[in-house]
Coordinates of C-alpha atoms in Angstrom, one line a residue:
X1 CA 92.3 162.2 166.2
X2 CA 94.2 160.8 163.4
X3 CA 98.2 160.6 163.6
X4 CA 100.2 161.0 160.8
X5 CA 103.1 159.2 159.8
X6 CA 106.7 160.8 160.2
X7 CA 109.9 160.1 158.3
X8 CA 111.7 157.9 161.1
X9 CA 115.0 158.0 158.7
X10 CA 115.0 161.6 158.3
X11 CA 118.2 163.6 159.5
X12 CA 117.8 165.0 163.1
X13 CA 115.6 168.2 163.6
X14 CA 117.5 169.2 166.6
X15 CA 120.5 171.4 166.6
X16 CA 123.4 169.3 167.7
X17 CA 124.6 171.9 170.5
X18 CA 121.1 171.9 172.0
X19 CA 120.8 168.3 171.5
X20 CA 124.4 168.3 173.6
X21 CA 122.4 170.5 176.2
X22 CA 119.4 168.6 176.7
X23 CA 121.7 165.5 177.1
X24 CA 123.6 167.4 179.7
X25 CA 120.3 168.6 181.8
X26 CA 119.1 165.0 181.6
X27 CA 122.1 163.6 183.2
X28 CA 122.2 166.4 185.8
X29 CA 118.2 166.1 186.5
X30 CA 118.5 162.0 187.1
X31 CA 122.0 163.2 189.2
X32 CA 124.2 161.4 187.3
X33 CA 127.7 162.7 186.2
X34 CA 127.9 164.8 183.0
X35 CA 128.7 163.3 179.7
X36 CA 132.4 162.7 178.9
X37 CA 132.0 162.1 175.7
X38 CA 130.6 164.9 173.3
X39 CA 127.6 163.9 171.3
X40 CA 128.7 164.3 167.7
X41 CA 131.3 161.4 168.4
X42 CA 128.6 159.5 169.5
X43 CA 126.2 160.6 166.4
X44 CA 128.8 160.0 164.2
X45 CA 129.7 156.5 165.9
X46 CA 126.2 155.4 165.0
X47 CA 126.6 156.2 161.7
X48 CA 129.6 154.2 161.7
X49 CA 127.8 151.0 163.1
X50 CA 125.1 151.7 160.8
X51 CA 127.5 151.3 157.7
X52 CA 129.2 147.9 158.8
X53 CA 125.4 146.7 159.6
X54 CA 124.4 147.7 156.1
X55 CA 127.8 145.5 154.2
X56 CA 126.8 142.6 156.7
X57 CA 123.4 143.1 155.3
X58 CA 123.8 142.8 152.1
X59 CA 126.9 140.2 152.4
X60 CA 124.0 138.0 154.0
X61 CA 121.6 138.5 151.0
X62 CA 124.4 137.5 148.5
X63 CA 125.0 134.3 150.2
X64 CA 121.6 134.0 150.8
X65 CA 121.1 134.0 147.1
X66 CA 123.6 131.9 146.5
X67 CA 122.7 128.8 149.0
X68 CA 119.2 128.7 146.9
X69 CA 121.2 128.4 143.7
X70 CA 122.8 125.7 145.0
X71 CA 120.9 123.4 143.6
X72 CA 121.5 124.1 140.2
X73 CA 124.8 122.5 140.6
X74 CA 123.8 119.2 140.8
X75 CA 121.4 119.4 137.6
X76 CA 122.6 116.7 135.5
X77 CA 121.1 116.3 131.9
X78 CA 118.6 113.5 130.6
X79 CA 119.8 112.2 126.9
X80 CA 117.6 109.7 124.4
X81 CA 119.2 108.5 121.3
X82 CA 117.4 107.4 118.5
X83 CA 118.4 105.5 115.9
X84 CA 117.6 105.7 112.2
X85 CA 116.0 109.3 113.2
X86 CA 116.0 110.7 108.9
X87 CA 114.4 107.6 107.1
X88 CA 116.7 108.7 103.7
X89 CA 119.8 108.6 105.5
X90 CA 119.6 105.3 108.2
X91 CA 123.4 106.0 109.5
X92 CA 121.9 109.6 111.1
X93 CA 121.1 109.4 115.0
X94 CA 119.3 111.8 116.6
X95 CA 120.3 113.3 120.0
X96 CA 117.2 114.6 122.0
X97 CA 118.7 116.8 125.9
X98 CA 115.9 118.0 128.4
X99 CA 118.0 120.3 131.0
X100 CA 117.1 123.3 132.5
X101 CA 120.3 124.9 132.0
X102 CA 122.2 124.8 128.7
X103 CA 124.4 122.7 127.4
X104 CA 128.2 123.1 127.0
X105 CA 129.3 120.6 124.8
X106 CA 128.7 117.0 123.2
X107 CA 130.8 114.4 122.5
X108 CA 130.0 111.4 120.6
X109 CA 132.5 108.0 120.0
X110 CA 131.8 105.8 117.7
X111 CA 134.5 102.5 117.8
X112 CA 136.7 105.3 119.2
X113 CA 137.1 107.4 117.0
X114 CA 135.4 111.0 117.8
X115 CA 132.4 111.7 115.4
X116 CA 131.1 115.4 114.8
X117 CA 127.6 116.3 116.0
X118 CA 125.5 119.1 114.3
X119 CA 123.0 120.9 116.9
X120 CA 119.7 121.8 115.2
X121 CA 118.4 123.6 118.2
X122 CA 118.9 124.0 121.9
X123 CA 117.8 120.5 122.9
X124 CA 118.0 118.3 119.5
X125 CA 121.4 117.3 118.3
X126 CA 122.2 114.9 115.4
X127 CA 125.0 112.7 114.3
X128 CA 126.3 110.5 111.3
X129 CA 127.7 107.0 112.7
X130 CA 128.3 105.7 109.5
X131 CA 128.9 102.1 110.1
X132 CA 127.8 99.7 112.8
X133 CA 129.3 100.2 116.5
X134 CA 128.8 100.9 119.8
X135 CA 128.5 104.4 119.9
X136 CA 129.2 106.4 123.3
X137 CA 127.6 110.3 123.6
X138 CA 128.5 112.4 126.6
X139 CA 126.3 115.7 127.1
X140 CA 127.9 118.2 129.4
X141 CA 125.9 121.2 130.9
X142 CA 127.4 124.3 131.8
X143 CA 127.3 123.3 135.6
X144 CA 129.9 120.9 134.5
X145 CA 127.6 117.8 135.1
X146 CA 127.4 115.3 132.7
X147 CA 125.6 112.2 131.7
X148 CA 127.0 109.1 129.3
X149 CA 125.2 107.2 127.2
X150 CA 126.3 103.8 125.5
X151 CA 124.0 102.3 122.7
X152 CA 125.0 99.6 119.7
X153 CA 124.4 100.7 116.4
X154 CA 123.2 98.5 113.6
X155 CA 122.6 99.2 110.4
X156 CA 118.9 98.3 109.5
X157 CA 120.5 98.5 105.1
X158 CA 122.0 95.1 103.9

């Protein structure tokens, strides 16, 4: 014979008064002392506790979720340079950034003075030094890790 399933979460079939009654008979059938307390306080105590279980629940999911993206914190970027990257134009160095998250901003110094860099698409970035140097590009992410890179620039044109 084959059993079927039943809603377990379903609302209570029984009336509460006869539920109240069949509590009482049990109590005075085991010859125990009646119920002081009625049942739809305790009903409606459950429900309580079933609430406060449900926030912890999902408060444990949330920082759940958060300890496994934890690691995203400590991503820091990977930065090559290259030098002479457009043949017509030697000053032009090319900024190449391989991250998994994206990048917040990028800073290049050339002798000290700031220089402005033009993005050409998420990971490729370029700048014009200009003249020779040691030229200094920080890459941020938007974790707020960074990496620094220092090269010497020399102009290949006489």
């Amino acid at each position: 014979m084959k059993l079927h399933k039943t809603n377990l979460h379903s609302d209570a079939l029984l009336d509460p008064t006869l539920a109240d009654r069949m509590l009482q008979n049990v109590f005075t059938a085991c010859g125990d002392e009646t119920n002081s307390v009625p049942l739809e306080i305790l009903t409606s105590c459950a429900n309580y506790r079933k609430e406060g279980f449900r926030l912890q629940k999902y408060l444990l999911i949330a920082i759940i979720i958060l300890f496994l993206l934890l690691p995203l914190w400590f991503i820091s970027p990977k930065i090559n340079i290259v030098e002479n990257a457009v043949p017509e134009y030697p000053s032009i160095c090319m900024i190449q950034v391989e991250s998994l998250l994206p990048v917040q901003n990028i800073r290049a110094v050339l002798n000290g003075k700031p220089l402005y860099v033009t993005r050409k698409d998420s990971s490729t970035y370029y700048i014009n030094a200009g003249t020779d140097g040691e030229l200094t590009v920080t890459v941020i992410l938007s974790n707020r890790q960074y990496t620094t890179e220092t090269i010497k620039i020399i102009s290949s044109v006489n």
